[in-house]
PDB file of C-alpha atoms and ligand atoms in Angstrom:
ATOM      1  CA  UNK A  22     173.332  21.318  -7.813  1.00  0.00           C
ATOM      2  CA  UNK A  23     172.320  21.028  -4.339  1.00  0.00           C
ATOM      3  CA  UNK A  24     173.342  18.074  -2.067  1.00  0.00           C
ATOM      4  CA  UNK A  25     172.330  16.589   0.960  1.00  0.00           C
ATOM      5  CA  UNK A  26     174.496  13.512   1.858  1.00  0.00           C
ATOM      6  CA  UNK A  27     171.964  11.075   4.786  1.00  0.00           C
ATOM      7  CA  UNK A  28     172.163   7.719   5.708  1.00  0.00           C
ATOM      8  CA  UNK A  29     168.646   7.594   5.115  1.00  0.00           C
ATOM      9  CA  UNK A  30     166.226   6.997   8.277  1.00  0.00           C
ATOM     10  CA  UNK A  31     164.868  10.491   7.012  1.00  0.00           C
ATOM     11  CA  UNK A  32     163.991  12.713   9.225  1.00  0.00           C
ATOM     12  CA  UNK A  33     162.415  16.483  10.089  1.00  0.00           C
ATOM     13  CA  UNK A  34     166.347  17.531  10.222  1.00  0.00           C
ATOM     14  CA  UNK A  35     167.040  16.272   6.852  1.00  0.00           C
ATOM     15  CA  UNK A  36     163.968  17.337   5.152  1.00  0.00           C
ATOM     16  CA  UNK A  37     164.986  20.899   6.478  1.00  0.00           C
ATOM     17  CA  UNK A  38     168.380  20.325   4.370  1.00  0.00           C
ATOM     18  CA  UNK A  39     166.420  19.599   1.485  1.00  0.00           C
ATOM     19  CA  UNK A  40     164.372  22.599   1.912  1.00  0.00           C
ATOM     20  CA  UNK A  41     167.315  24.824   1.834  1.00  0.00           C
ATOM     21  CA  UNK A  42     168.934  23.242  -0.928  1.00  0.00           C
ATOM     22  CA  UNK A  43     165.951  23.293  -3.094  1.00  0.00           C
ATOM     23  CA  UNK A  44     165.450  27.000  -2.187  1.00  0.00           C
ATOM     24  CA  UNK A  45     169.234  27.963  -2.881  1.00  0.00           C
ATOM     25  CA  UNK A  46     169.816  25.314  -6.065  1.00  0.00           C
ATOM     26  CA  UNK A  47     168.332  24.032  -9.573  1.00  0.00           C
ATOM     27  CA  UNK A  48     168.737  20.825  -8.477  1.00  0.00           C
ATOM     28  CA  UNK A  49     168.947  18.594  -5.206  1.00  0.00           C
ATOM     29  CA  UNK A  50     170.272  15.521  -4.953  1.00  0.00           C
ATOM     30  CA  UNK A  51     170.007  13.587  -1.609  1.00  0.00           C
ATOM     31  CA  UNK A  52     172.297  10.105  -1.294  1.00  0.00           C
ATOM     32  CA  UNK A  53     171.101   7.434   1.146  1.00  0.00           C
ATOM     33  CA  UNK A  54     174.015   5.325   2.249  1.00  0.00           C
ATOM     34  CA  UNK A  55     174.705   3.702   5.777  1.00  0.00           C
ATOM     35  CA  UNK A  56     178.660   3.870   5.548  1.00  0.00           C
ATOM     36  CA  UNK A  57     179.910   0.805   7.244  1.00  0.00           C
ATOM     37  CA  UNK A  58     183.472   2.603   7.224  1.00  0.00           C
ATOM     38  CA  UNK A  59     182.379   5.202   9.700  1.00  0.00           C
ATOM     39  CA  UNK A  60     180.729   3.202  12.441  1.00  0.00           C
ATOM     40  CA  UNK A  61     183.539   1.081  14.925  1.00  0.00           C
ATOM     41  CA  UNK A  62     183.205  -2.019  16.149  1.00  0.00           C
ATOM     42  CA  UNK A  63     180.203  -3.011  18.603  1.00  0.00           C
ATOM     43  CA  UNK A  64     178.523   0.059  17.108  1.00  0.00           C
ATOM     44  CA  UNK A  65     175.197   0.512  15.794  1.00  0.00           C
ATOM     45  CA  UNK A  66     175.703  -0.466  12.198  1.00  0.00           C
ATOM     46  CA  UNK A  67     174.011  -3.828  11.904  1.00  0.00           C
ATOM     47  CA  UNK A  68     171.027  -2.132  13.713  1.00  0.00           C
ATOM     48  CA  UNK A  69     170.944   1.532  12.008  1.00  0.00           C
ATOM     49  CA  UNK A  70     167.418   2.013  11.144  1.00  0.00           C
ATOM     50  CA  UNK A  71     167.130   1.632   6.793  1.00  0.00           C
ATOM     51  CA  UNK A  72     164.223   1.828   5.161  1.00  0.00           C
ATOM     52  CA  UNK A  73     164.876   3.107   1.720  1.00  0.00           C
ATOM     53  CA  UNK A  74     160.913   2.770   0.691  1.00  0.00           C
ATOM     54  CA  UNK A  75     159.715   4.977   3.179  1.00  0.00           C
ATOM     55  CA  UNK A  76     162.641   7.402   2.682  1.00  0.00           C
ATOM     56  CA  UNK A  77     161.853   7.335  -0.904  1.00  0.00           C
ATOM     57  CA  UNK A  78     157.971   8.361  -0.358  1.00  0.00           C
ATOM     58  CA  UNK A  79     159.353  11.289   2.243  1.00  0.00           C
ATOM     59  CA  UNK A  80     161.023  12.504  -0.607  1.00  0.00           C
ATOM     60  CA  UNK A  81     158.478  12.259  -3.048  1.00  0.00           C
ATOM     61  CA  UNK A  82     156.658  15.491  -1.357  1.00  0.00           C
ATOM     62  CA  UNK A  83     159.753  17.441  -2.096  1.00  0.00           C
ATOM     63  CA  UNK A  84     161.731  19.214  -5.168  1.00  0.00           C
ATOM     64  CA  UNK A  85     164.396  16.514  -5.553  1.00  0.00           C
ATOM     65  CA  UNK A  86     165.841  15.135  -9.139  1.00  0.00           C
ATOM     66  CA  UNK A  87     167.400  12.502  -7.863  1.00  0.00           C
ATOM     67  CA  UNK A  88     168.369  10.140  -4.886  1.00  0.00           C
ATOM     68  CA  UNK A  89     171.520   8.235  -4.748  1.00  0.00           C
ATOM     69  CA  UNK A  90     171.220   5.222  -3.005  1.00  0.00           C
ATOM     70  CA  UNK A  91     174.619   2.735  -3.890  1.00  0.00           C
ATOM     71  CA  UNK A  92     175.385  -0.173  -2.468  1.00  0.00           C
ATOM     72  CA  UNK A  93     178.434  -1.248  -0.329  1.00  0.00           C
ATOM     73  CA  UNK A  94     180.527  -2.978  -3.094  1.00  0.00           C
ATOM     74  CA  UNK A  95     179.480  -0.182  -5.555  1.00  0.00           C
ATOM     75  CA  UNK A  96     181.010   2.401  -3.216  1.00  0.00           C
ATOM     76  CA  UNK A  97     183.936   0.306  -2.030  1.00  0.00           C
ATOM     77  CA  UNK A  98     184.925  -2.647  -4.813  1.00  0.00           C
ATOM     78  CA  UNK A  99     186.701  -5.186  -3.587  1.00  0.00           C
ATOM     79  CA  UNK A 100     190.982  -3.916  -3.656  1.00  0.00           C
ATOM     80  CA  UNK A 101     189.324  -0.387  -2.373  1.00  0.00           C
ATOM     81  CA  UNK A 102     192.247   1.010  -0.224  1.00  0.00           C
ATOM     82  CA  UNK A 103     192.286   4.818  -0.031  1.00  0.00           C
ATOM     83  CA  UNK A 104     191.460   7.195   2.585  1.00  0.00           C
ATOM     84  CA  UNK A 105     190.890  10.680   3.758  1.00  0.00           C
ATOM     85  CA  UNK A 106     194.066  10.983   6.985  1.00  0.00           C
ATOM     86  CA  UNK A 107     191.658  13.704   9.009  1.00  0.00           C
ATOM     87  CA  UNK A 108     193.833  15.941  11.084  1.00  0.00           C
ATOM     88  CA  UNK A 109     193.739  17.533  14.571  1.00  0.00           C
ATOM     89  CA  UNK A 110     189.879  18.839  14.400  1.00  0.00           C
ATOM     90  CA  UNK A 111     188.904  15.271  14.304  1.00  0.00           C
ATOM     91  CA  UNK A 112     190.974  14.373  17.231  1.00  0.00           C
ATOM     92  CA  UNK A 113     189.166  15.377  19.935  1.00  0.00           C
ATOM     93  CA  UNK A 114     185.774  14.233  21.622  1.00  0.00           C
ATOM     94  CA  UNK A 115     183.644  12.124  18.668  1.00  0.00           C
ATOM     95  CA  UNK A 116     187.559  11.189  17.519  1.00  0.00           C
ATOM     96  CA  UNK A 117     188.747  10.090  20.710  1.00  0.00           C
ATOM     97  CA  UNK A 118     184.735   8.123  21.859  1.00  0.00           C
ATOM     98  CA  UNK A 119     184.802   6.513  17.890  1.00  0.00           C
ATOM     99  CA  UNK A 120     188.348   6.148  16.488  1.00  0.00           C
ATOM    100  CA  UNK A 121     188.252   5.812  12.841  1.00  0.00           C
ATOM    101  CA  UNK A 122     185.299   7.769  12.490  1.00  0.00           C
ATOM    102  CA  UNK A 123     186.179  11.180  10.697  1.00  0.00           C
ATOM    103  CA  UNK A 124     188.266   8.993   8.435  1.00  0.00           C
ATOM    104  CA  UNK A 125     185.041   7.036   7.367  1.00  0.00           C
ATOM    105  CA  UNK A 126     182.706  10.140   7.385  1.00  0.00           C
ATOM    106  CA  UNK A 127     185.710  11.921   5.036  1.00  0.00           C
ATOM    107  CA  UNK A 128     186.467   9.437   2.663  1.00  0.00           C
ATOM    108  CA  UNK A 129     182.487   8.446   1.827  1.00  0.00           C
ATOM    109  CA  UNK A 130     181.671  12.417   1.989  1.00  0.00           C
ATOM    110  CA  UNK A 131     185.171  12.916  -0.723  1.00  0.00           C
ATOM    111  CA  UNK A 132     183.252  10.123  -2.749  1.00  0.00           C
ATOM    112  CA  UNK A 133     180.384  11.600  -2.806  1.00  0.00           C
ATOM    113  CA  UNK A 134     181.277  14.675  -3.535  1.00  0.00           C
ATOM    114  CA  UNK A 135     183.061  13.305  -7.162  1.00  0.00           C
ATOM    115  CA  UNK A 136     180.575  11.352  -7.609  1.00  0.00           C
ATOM    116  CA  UNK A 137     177.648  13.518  -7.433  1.00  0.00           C
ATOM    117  CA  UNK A 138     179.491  16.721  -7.966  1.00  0.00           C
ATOM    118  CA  UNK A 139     177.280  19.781  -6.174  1.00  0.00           C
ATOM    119  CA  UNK A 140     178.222  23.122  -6.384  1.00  0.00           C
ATOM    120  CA  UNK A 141     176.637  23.378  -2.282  1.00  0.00           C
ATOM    121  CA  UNK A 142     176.501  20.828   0.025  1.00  0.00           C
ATOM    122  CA  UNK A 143     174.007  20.691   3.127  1.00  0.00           C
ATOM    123  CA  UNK A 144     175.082  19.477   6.461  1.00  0.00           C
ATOM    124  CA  UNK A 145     173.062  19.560  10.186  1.00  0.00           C
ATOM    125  CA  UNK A 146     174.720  21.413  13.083  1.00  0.00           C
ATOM    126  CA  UNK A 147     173.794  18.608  14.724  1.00  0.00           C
ATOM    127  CA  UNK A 148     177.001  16.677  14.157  1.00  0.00           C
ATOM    128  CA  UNK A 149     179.044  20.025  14.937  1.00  0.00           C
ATOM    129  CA  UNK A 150     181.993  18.384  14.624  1.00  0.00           C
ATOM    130  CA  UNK A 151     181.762  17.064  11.178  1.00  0.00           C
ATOM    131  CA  UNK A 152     181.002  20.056   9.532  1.00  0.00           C
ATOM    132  CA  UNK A 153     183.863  21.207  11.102  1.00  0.00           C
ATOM    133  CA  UNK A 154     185.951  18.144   9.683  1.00  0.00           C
ATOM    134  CA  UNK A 155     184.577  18.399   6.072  1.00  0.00           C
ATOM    135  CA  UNK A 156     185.255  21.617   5.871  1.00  0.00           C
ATOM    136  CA  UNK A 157     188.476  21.212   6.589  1.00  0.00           C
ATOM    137  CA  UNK A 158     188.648  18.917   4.265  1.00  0.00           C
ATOM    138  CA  UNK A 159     187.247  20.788   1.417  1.00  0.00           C
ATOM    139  CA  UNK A 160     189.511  23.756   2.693  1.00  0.00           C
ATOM    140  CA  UNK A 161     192.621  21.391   2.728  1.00  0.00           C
ATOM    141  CA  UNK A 162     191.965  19.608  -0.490  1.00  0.00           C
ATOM    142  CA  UNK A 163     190.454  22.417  -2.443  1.00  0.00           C
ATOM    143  CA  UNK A 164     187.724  20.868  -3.430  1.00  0.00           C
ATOM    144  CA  UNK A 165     184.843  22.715  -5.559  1.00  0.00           C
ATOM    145  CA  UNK A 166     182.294  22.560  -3.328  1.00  0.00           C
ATOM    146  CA  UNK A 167     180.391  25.387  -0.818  1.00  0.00           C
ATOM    147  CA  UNK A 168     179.659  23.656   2.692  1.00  0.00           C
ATOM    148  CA  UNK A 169     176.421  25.213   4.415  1.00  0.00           C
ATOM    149  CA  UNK A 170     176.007  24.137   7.731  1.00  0.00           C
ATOM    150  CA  UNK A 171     172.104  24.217   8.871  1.00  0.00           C
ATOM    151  CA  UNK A 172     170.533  24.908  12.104  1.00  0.00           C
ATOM    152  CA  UNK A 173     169.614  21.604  14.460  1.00  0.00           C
ATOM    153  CA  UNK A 174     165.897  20.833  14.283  1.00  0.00           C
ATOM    154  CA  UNK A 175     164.401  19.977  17.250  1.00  0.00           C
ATOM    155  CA  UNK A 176     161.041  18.121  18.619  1.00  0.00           C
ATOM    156  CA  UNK A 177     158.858  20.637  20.553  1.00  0.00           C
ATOM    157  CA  UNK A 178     160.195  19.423  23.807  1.00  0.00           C
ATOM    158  CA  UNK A 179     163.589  20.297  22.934  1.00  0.00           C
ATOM    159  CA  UNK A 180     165.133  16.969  21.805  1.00  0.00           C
ATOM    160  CA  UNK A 181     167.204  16.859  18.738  1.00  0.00           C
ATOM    161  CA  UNK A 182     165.999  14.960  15.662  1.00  0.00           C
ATOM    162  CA  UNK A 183     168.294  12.136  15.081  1.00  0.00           C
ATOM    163  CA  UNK A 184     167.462   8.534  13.546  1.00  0.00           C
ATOM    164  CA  UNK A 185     169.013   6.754  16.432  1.00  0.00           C
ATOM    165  CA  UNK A 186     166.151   8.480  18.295  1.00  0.00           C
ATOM    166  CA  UNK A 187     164.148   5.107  17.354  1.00  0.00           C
ATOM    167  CA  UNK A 188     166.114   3.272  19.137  1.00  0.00           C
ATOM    168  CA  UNK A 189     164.883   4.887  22.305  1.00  0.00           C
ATOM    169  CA  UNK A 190     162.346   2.953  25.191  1.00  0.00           C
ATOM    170  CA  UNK A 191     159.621   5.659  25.821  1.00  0.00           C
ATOM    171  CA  UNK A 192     160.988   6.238  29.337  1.00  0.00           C
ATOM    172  CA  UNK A 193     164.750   6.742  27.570  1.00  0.00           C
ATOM    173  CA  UNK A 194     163.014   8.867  25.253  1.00  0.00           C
ATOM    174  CA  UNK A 195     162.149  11.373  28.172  1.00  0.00           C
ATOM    175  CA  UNK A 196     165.148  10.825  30.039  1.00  0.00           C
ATOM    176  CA  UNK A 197     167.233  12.344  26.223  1.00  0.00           C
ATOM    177  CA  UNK A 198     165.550  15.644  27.108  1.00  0.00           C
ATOM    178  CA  UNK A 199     168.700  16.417  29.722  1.00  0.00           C
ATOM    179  CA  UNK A 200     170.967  16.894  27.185  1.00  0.00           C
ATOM    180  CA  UNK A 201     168.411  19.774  25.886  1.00  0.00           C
ATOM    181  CA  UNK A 202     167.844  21.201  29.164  1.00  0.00           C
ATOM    182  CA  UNK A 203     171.739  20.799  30.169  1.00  0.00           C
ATOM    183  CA  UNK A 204     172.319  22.707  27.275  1.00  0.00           C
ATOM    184  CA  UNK A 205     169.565  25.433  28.334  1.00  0.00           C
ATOM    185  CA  UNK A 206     171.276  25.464  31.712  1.00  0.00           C
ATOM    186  CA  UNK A 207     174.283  26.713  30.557  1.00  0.00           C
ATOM    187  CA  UNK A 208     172.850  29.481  28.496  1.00  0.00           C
ATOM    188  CA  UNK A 209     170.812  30.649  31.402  1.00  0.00           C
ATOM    189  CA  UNK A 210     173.934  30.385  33.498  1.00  0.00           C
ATOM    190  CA  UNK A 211     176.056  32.854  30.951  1.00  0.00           C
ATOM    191  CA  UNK A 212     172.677  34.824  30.966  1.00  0.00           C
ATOM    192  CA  UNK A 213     172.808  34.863  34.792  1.00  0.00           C
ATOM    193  CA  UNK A 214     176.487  36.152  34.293  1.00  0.00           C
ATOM    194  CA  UNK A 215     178.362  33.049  35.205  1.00  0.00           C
ATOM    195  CA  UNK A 216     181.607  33.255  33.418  1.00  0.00           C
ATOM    196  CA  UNK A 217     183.430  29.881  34.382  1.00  0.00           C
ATOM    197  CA  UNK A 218     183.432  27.435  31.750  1.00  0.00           C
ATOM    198  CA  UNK A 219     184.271  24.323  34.308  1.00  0.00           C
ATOM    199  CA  UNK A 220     181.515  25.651  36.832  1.00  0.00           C
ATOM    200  CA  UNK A 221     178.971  25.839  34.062  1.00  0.00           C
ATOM    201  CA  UNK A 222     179.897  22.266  32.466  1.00  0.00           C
ATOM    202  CA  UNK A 223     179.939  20.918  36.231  1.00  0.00           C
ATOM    203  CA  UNK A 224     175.889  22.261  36.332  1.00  0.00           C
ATOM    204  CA  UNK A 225     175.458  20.565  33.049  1.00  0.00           C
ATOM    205  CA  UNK A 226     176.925  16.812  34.011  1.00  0.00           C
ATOM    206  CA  UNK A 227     174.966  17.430  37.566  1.00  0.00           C
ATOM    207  CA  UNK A 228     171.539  17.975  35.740  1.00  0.00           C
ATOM    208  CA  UNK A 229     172.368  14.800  33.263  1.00  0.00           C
ATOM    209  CA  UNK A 230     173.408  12.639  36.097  1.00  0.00           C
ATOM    210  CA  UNK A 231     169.953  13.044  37.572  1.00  0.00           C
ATOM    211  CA  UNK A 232     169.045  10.598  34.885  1.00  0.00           C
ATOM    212  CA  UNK A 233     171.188   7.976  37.461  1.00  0.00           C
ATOM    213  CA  UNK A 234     171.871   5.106  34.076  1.00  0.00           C
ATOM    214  CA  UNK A 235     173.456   8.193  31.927  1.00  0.00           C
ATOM    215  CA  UNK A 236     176.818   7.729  31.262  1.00  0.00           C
ATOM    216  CA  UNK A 237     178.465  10.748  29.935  1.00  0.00           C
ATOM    217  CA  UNK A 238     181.450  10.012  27.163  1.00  0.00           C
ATOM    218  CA  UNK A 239     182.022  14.444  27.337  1.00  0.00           C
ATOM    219  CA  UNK A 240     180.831  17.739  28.251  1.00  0.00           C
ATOM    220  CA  UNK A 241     182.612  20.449  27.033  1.00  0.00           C
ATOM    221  CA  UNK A 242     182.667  24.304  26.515  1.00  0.00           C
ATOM    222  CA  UNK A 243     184.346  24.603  23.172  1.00  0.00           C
ATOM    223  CA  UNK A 244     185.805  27.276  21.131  1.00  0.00           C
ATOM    224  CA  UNK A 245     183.159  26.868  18.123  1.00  0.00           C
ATOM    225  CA  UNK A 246     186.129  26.785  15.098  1.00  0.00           C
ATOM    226  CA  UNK A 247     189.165  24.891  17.060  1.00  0.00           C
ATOM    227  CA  UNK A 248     186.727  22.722  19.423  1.00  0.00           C
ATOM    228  CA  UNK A 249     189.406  23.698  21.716  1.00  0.00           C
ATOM    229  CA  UNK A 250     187.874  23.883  25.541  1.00  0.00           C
ATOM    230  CA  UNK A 251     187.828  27.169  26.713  1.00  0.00           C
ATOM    231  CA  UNK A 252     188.063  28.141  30.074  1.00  0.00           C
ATOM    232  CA  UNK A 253     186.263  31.803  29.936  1.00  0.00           C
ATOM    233  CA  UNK A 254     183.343  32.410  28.164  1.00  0.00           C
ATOM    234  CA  UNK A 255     183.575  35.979  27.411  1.00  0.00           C
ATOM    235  CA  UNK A 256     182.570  35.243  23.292  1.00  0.00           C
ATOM    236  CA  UNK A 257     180.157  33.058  21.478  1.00  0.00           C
ATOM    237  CA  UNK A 258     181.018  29.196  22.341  1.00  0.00           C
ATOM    238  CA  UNK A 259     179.790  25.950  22.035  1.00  0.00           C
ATOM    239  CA  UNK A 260     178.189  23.652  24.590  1.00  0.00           C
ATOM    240  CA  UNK A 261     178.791  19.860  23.286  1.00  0.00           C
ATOM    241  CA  UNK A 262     177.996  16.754  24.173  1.00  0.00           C
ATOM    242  CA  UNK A 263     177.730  13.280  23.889  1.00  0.00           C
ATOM    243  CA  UNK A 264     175.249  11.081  26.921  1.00  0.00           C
ATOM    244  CA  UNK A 265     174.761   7.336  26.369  1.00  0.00           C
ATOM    245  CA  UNK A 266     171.258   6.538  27.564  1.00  0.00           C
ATOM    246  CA  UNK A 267     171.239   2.648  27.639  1.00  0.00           C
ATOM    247  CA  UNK A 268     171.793   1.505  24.362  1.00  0.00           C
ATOM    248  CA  UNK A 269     171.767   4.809  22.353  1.00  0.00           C
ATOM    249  CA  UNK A 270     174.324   7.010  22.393  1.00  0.00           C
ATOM    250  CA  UNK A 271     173.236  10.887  21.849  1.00  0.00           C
ATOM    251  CA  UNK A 272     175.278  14.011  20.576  1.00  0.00           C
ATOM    252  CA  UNK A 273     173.790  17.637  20.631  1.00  0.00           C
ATOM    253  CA  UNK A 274     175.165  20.863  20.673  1.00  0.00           C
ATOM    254  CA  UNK A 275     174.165  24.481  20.910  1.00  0.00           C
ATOM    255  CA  UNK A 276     175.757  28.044  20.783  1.00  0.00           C
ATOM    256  CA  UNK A 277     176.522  29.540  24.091  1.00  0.00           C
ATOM    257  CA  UNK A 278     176.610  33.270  23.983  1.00  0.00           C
ATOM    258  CA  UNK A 279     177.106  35.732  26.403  1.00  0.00           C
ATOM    259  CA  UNK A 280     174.951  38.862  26.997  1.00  0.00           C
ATOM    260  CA  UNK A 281     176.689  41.426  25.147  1.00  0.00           C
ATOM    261  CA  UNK A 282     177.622  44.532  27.760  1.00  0.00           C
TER     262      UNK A 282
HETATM  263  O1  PAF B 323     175.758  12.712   8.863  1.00  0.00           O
HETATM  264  C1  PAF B 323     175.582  11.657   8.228  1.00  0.00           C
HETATM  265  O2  PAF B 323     174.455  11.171   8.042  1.00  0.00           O
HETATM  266  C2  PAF B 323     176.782  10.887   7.683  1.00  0.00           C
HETATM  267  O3  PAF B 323     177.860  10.998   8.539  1.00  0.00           O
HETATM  268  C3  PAF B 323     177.149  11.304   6.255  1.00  0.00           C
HETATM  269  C4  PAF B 323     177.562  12.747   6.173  1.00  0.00           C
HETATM  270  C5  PAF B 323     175.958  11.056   5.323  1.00  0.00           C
HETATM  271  C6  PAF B 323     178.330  10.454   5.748  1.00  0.00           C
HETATM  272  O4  PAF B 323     178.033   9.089   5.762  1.00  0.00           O
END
C-alpha cells in the first residue's frame, strides 16, 4: 500500500506522488484533510483552498483504490489530547516562523499512518523540512512505514507548485519567481566557485528584495540532514527559504552542489 497524505487543493506536485506510488505499490491511497492542528493563529486555515469534488475528478484519471477524506471531529473527537513532542529538527526556520506546526503535521501524519497503514509513504521535497521531521519520527518511533521523499515539481517558469499559489494576484504571481531565480543564483554562484555561504545567501535576499513588498521570514544555506547553517559549501547543501509576498507566504528549496574538482 502506497500513500500520499494532501490537504487536497490537488495539484501537478501531488499527482507526481501518486504516480510514484502507483508505479512502486498495489495500491494507493491518497487522504484529503486540511489539519486545523498544523496551521497557527492568523494563518491561512479558514481560507486554504478545498474543493474535494474537483480533487476527487483529478483523481479519477489515476490508479487510486481509495481516498480518505475524514472530517475534523472524526480525526480529533471531542476529549482528543495526544500529541507527537517533535524534537530539535523541527526547531529551526518553519518551527521558529509557525510554532506548533511540526507538532500538528506529526500527530495528523502518526494518525494517518495507523489509520491507513502503508507499507511507503510519499512526501514532496517541497516542504524539505517535514520530510525531514517525519522521518524522524518514523525513525524515533519505529514505525512500519518507508518514507520516499519526491522531487519538487515546478511550473515552466520555475515556480514551485503549491496550493497557496491561488492565492496569488497575477502581478504577485510573477513577483514568486525570485525565490526560483534566488535559488538559481546561488547554484550559479557555487558553479562560479563562490564558496561563502553568507556571501551567497546575501546575493539571494538582494535579488528577492528587488521585489521591494517581499518580506523575507529566512534564507539559509543548510546542511541537507541537520538543517544546520553551514558556513562553507564545499559538499552538497540546501538553499531554503521562506518570502511572504503580500498575503501568501512561500517556501522552496533546492540542492546546492558544488562542482566536483
Ligand atoms: O504537506 C501536507 O500537505 C500536510 O502537511 C500533510 C503532510 C498532508 C499533513 O497534514
Amino acid at each position: 500500500v502506497g500513500f500520499v497524505p494532501t490537504m487536497g487543493a490537488l495539484h501537478k506536485g501531488h499527482l507526481s506522488l501518486v504516480e510514484t506510488a502507483a508505479k512502486e505499490c498495489e495500491t494507493v491511497v491518497v487522504s484529503i484533510y486540511v489539519n486545523p492542528t498544523q496551521f497557527g493563529r492568523g494563518e491561512d486555515f479558514d481560507r486554504y483552498p478545498r474543493n474535494l469534488q474537483q480533487d476527487l475528478s483529478l483523481l479519477a484519471a489515476y490508479p487510486v483504490g481509495a481516498v480518505f477524506a475524514p472530517t475534523d471531529s472524526e480525526m480529533y473527537p471531542k476529549g482528543f489530547d495526544t500529541w507527537v513532542q517533535v524534537g530539535q529538527i523541527a526547531e529551526p526556520w518553519e518551527g521558529t516562523c509557525r510554532p506548533g506546526h511540526f507538532r500538528g503535521v506529526a500527530t495528523v501524519v502518526l494518525k494517518l499512518f495507523n489509520l491507513v497503514e502503508p507499507d511507503i509513504a510519499y512526501f514532496g521535497e517541497k516542504d524539505y523540512q517535514q520530510l525531514l521531521v517525519v522521518k524522524q519520527m518514523v525513525r524515533d518511533l519505529n514505525i512500519p512505514v518507508e518514507i520516499r521523499g519526491c522531487p519538487t515539481v515546478r511550473e515552466p517558469d520555475g515556480l514551485a507548485m503549491s496550493s497557496r499559489n491561488q492565492y496569488l494576484s497575477p502581478d504577485e504571481r510573477r513577483d514568486a519567481l525570485v525565490l526560483f531565480q534566488s535559488e538559481r543564483l546561488a547554484q550559479q554562484l557555487v558553479d562560479s566557485g563562490e564558496t561563502d555561504a553568507a556571501r551567497i545567501t546575501q546575493a539571494m535576499r538582494d535579488h528577492i528584495l528587488r521585489v521591494p513588498y517581499a518580506k523575507i521570514d529566512y534564507v539559509a544555506i543548510v546542511d541537507p540532514e541537520t538543517l544546520q547553517e553551514v558556513s562553507t559549501v564545499n559538499r552538497p547543501v540546501r538553499a531554503i527559504l521562506a518570502v511572504r509576498l503580500g498575503g501568501t507566504r512561500l517556501i522552496d528549496n533546492m540542492e546546492i552542489t558544488p562542482k566536483p574538482v
